[in-house]
Amino acid sequence: MSGLEFFVGHYAYWFVVALLVLGLYGMIVKRNFVKKLIGMTIFQVAVIIFFISSAVKKGATIPIADKAVGTAESGLYVNPLQHTLMLTAIVVGVATAGVGYALLVTIFRRFRTLNEPELMERMRREREAAEKQGNDA
Amino acid sequence: MPVETWLIFLLGFMILGSIVALEIRDILSSIVAVGVVGLALSIAFLFLQAPDLAVVQFLFEIFALIILVCAFVRKEFHALEPARASRWIFGFTLIGLAAILALSLKVFRLLPAFGRPLMEVSRHYLEHAAAETGAANVVTAVILDYRAFDTLGEITVLLTAILGTLTVLRTRARSGKGGDR
C-alpha cells in the first residue's frame, strides 16, 4: 500500500486522532476543572467517531431491513455492531459527565473556585487552620 | 455536494469547535462551543450511515446543553478565568501527544480502509435478525435481543450515575450553610 493511498483511504481516522489528541491536551494542560471535563467529552466524541467510521461501507445502506434490498445479501448493509456498542457508550458518557459536573458543583459550593491552583491554595490554608485549632485545644 | 465533502467539512468543524471550547476564556462560551461539537457529531452520524445514533446523540446533547447552561449561567461561575499551566507540563504533554500521533500511523495501517469494514461477525446478525427476532432494525434487534444483558448493564450504570449525582448534590444542601437550595 503506497503512502498516499494509505493517507487518502483512511481519511476519517486522521480527524479522529486530531480530536483524541485535543481531548488529552485539554485534560492534562488546562487548569480549570470545567475545561478538563470538556476535554474528557471531546475524547469520548473521538472514540465514538472512530468506532462508527470503522462501520461505514461505501455503496451500502443503513442497517434497517429494506424490502427492495432483502436481508439475504448482507453486503448491502453497513456493519450494525459498532452502532449498538456506541449507543451504549453515548449513554454511559453522558452519565459520567453528569456525575463529573455534580462533583464540580459541590467543589464550587465548598471552595468558591474551580481553578486548580486556587483550589490547592484554599485547601492548604484550610488544613493549616484546622491543625492550628487542634494545637490550641 | 457529495457525502464525503460534507463529512470532511463536519469533522473539520468539530475539530475547530473543540479548539474553541478548550481555548476560550469564558466558561459559558466554552460550554456552548462543546454543545456545538455535539450537534455537529449528531449530523455527522447521518453521513456516517447511523440514524439511530444521530437521534440519541441529538436528544442527549440538547438536554445536557440546557442543564449545563442553566447551571453555569450564574455570573460567578462563568467569569472564572482558567489559569495557565506550567511550562514543563505543557512541553511534556506536547511531546507525548506527538508520540501518540506518530504511533497512530502504524496502528491505522492494520485497519481496513475507510468504507470497507470487516463484516465477519455482523454477517450473522444481518442475515438472521429479521427471522429470529422479528425486528426490521438490526441495531434494535441486537440491543434488545441478542445483547439484552448488555443493555441491562447500561441501565444499571445510568441508575448508579443518577444515585451518585443525587447523593453528591444532597449532602451539601442538607447541612444548610452556603447551599442555595
XYZ file of C-alpha atoms in Angstrom:
318
model
C 0.000 0.000 0.000
C 1.536 3.294 -1.062
C 1.729 6.248 1.290
C -0.750 8.498 -0.489
C -3.249 5.689 -0.964
C -2.995 4.872 2.741
C -3.436 8.526 3.694
C -6.491 9.124 1.487
C -8.063 5.727 2.152
C -8.074 6.269 5.923
C -9.017 9.962 5.833
C -11.701 9.840 8.556
C -9.226 8.381 11.040
C -6.891 11.404 10.872
C -9.678 13.653 12.104
C -10.311 11.132 14.899
C -6.674 11.230 16.016
C -6.721 15.039 15.983
C -9.809 15.076 18.227
C -8.281 12.422 20.521
C -5.099 14.446 20.975
C -7.109 17.643 21.566
C -9.114 15.927 24.296
C -5.989 14.594 26.021
C -4.372 18.036 25.769
C -7.410 19.604 27.418
C -7.436 17.043 30.218
C -3.725 17.385 31.023
C -2.808 21.010 30.365
C -5.918 23.004 31.282
C -6.052 24.015 34.961
C -9.777 24.699 35.146
C -11.940 21.727 36.106
C -14.707 22.571 33.635
C -12.121 22.638 30.848
C -10.847 19.234 31.990
C -14.361 17.778 31.780
C -14.820 19.333 28.345
C -11.567 17.652 27.295
C -12.979 14.331 28.503
C -16.138 14.894 26.447
C -14.053 15.602 23.325
C -12.052 12.422 23.963
C -15.273 10.407 24.131
C -16.519 12.012 20.921
C -13.289 10.976 19.192
C -13.625 7.352 20.340
C -17.266 7.218 19.198
C -16.419 8.607 15.741
C -13.578 6.095 15.452
C -15.905 3.140 16.014
C -18.650 4.489 13.759
C -16.286 5.291 10.909
C -14.980 1.724 11.064
C -18.563 0.582 10.300
C -19.106 2.740 7.196
C -19.367 0.863 3.939
C -19.366 2.516 0.528
C -22.475 1.832 -1.578
C -24.360 0.240 1.329
C -27.475 1.318 3.188
C -28.355 1.787 6.876
C -28.870 -1.455 8.891
C -32.662 -1.451 8.675
C -34.165 -4.301 6.635
C -35.331 -2.964 3.281
C -37.839 -4.942 1.231
C -36.240 -3.749 -2.004
C -32.790 -4.993 -0.890
C -33.703 -8.099 1.098
C -31.837 -9.498 4.095
C -30.093 -12.370 2.335
C -27.480 -10.065 0.799
C -25.637 -8.831 3.901
C -23.046 -6.985 1.796
C -25.556 -4.241 1.023
C -25.912 -3.087 4.644
C -23.392 -1.280 6.853
C -21.977 -3.055 9.889
C -24.550 -2.708 12.738
C -22.374 -3.945 15.623
C -20.437 -0.708 16.156
C -23.704 1.236 16.196
C -25.081 -0.863 19.057
C -21.869 -0.620 21.067
C -21.643 3.141 20.612
C -25.293 3.618 21.567
C -24.274 2.239 24.968
C -21.112 4.350 25.005
C -23.021 7.607 24.392
C -25.363 6.917 27.313
C -22.516 5.951 29.636
C -20.537 9.018 28.534
C -23.395 11.347 29.371
C -23.803 9.636 32.772
C -20.085 10.052 33.523
C -20.150 13.711 32.536
C -23.234 14.250 34.696
C -21.552 12.849 37.807
C -18.469 14.939 36.988
C -20.462 18.157 36.787
C -22.290 17.321 40.021
C -18.897 16.931 41.746
C -17.813 20.279 40.275
C -20.907 21.985 41.662
C -20.118 20.511 45.093
C -16.499 21.663 44.904
C -17.639 25.144 43.936
C -20.115 25.362 46.806
C -17.394 24.368 49.271
C -14.378 26.323 47.987
C -15.888 29.007 45.682
C -13.427 28.256 42.886
C -12.924 25.776 40.062
C -9.316 26.627 39.191
C -6.809 24.021 40.285
C -4.053 26.297 41.769
C -6.521 28.410 43.757
C -8.291 25.286 44.970
C -4.992 23.777 46.192
C -4.126 27.038 47.952
C -7.502 27.197 49.707
C -7.355 23.537 50.738
C -3.854 24.050 52.187
C -4.957 27.149 54.102
C -7.982 25.334 55.483
C -5.863 22.387 56.609
C -3.360 24.669 58.351
C -6.187 26.453 60.139
C -7.595 23.116 61.306
C -4.157 21.988 62.559
C -3.683 25.251 64.441
C -7.067 24.838 66.080
C -6.131 21.289 67.063
C -2.884 22.500 68.679
C -4.688 25.206 70.630
C -7.228 22.777 72.042
C -22.093 18.169 -2.790
C -21.113 14.525 -2.318
C -21.343 12.866 1.077
C -17.592 12.747 1.643
C -17.200 16.509 1.281
C -19.892 17.058 3.908
C -18.208 14.571 6.200
C -14.808 16.246 5.903
C -16.424 19.636 6.469
C -18.259 18.395 9.584
C -15.215 16.674 11.079
C -13.080 19.773 10.481
C -15.827 21.886 12.043
C -15.793 19.629 15.111
C -12.031 19.998 15.497
C -12.389 23.781 15.217
C -15.199 23.716 17.799
C -13.096 21.672 20.238
C -10.169 24.086 19.922
C -12.526 26.994 20.628
C -14.082 25.135 23.567
C -10.690 24.489 25.141
C -9.035 27.840 24.471
C -11.794 30.428 25.003
C -11.550 32.130 28.409
C -15.226 32.410 29.288
C -16.569 29.135 30.722
C -20.140 29.633 29.461
C -18.933 30.206 25.886
C -16.780 27.112 26.193
C -19.807 25.022 27.222
C -21.801 26.366 24.269
C -18.891 25.513 21.961
C -18.794 21.920 23.194
C -22.558 21.751 22.629
C -21.980 22.819 19.035
C -19.434 19.992 18.705
C -22.043 17.516 19.938
C -24.652 18.764 17.471
C -22.145 18.521 14.615
C -21.480 14.955 15.787
C -25.177 14.097 15.531
C -25.256 15.424 11.953
C -22.020 13.566 11.161
C -23.745 10.341 12.293
C -26.272 10.826 9.487
C -23.467 10.981 6.934
C -21.777 8.008 8.605
C -24.940 5.918 7.987
C -26.026 5.698 11.650
C -29.510 7.251 12.044
C -30.231 5.638 15.453
C -27.111 7.197 16.920
C -27.957 10.564 15.374
C -31.304 10.638 17.191
C -29.820 9.556 20.539
C -26.912 11.991 20.326
C -29.214 14.874 19.376
C -31.512 14.175 22.329
C -28.719 13.845 24.893
C -26.833 16.854 23.581
C -29.869 19.148 23.773
C -30.698 18.047 27.328
C -27.092 18.267 28.503
C -26.685 21.728 26.969
C -29.877 23.064 28.562
C -28.937 21.733 32.013
C -25.334 22.937 31.792
C -26.277 26.422 30.614
C -28.810 26.657 33.464
C -26.086 25.616 35.930
C -23.318 27.850 34.602
C -25.289 30.973 33.675
C -24.552 32.495 37.120
C -22.001 35.266 36.888
C -19.568 33.896 39.498
C -19.336 30.595 37.597
C -18.610 31.718 34.090
C -16.444 34.671 34.928
C -13.751 32.263 36.187
C -10.569 32.609 34.218
C -8.583 29.426 33.637
C -5.028 29.600 34.906
C -2.005 28.855 32.724
C -0.238 25.529 33.108
C 3.448 25.371 33.924
C 5.868 25.226 31.013
C 7.164 21.749 31.991
C 3.750 20.111 31.909
C 2.999 21.858 28.635
C 6.231 20.638 26.992
C 5.915 17.041 28.202
C 2.291 16.932 27.078
C 3.158 18.168 23.599
C 5.904 15.533 23.279
C 3.543 12.795 24.442
C 0.784 13.852 22.077
C 3.198 13.987 19.134
C 4.229 10.425 20.035
C 0.569 9.368 20.001
C 0.129 10.915 16.552
C 3.204 9.118 15.233
C 2.172 5.769 16.738
C -1.368 6.032 15.369
C 0.100 5.987 11.847
C 1.445 2.494 12.492
C -1.751 1.273 14.144
C -4.024 2.518 11.371
C -2.003 0.590 8.804
C -3.502 -2.575 10.338
C -7.065 -1.350 9.878
C -9.015 -1.837 6.646
C -9.513 1.365 4.649
C -12.390 3.721 5.421
C -15.557 2.455 3.727
C -14.569 -1.219 3.637
C -15.417 -2.687 7.075
C -14.807 -6.185 8.397
C -18.158 -7.993 8.357
C -17.357 -11.436 9.754
C -19.417 -11.341 12.955
C -22.146 -8.973 11.872
C -22.984 -11.005 8.778
C -24.869 -13.440 11.023
C -26.886 -10.636 12.611
C -27.745 -9.080 9.271
C -28.888 -12.324 7.700
C -30.815 -13.801 10.648
C -32.040 -10.848 12.735
C -35.328 -10.398 10.875
C -36.226 -14.090 11.093
C -35.024 -14.668 14.686
C -36.264 -11.517 16.415
C -38.872 -10.049 14.096
C -37.250 -6.589 14.212
C -36.616 -4.769 10.957
C -33.948 -2.583 12.526
C -30.847 -4.699 13.159
C -29.450 -2.230 15.712
C -32.514 -2.531 17.946
C -32.549 -6.286 17.395
C -29.001 -6.560 18.731
C -29.562 -4.134 21.618
C -32.861 -5.526 22.890
C -32.494 -9.192 21.986
C -29.008 -10.545 21.304
C -27.283 -8.267 23.822
C -30.153 -7.628 26.239
C -27.947 -8.147 29.307
C -25.564 -5.515 27.989
C -28.478 -3.072 27.857
C -29.463 -4.079 31.391
C -25.911 -3.257 32.499
C -26.132 0.077 30.720
C -29.338 0.927 32.567
C -27.614 -0.054 35.824
C -24.789 2.361 35.013
C -27.322 5.100 34.337
C -29.139 4.398 37.612
C -25.866 4.390 39.553
C -24.906 7.707 37.978
C -28.254 9.253 38.938
C -27.910 7.949 42.509
C -24.360 9.291 42.723
C -25.390 12.702 41.438
C -28.300 12.912 43.874
C -26.078 11.889 46.796
C -23.353 14.373 45.924
C -25.778 17.246 45.479
C -27.950 16.450 48.513
C -25.393 16.127 51.318
C -24.337 19.730 50.829
C -27.869 21.093 50.723
C -28.889 19.312 53.906
C -26.039 20.720 56.003
C -27.686 24.081 55.479
C -24.884 26.673 55.125
C -23.878 28.202 51.825
C -26.113 25.984 49.705
C -28.742 27.700 47.614
C -31.410 25.028 47.975
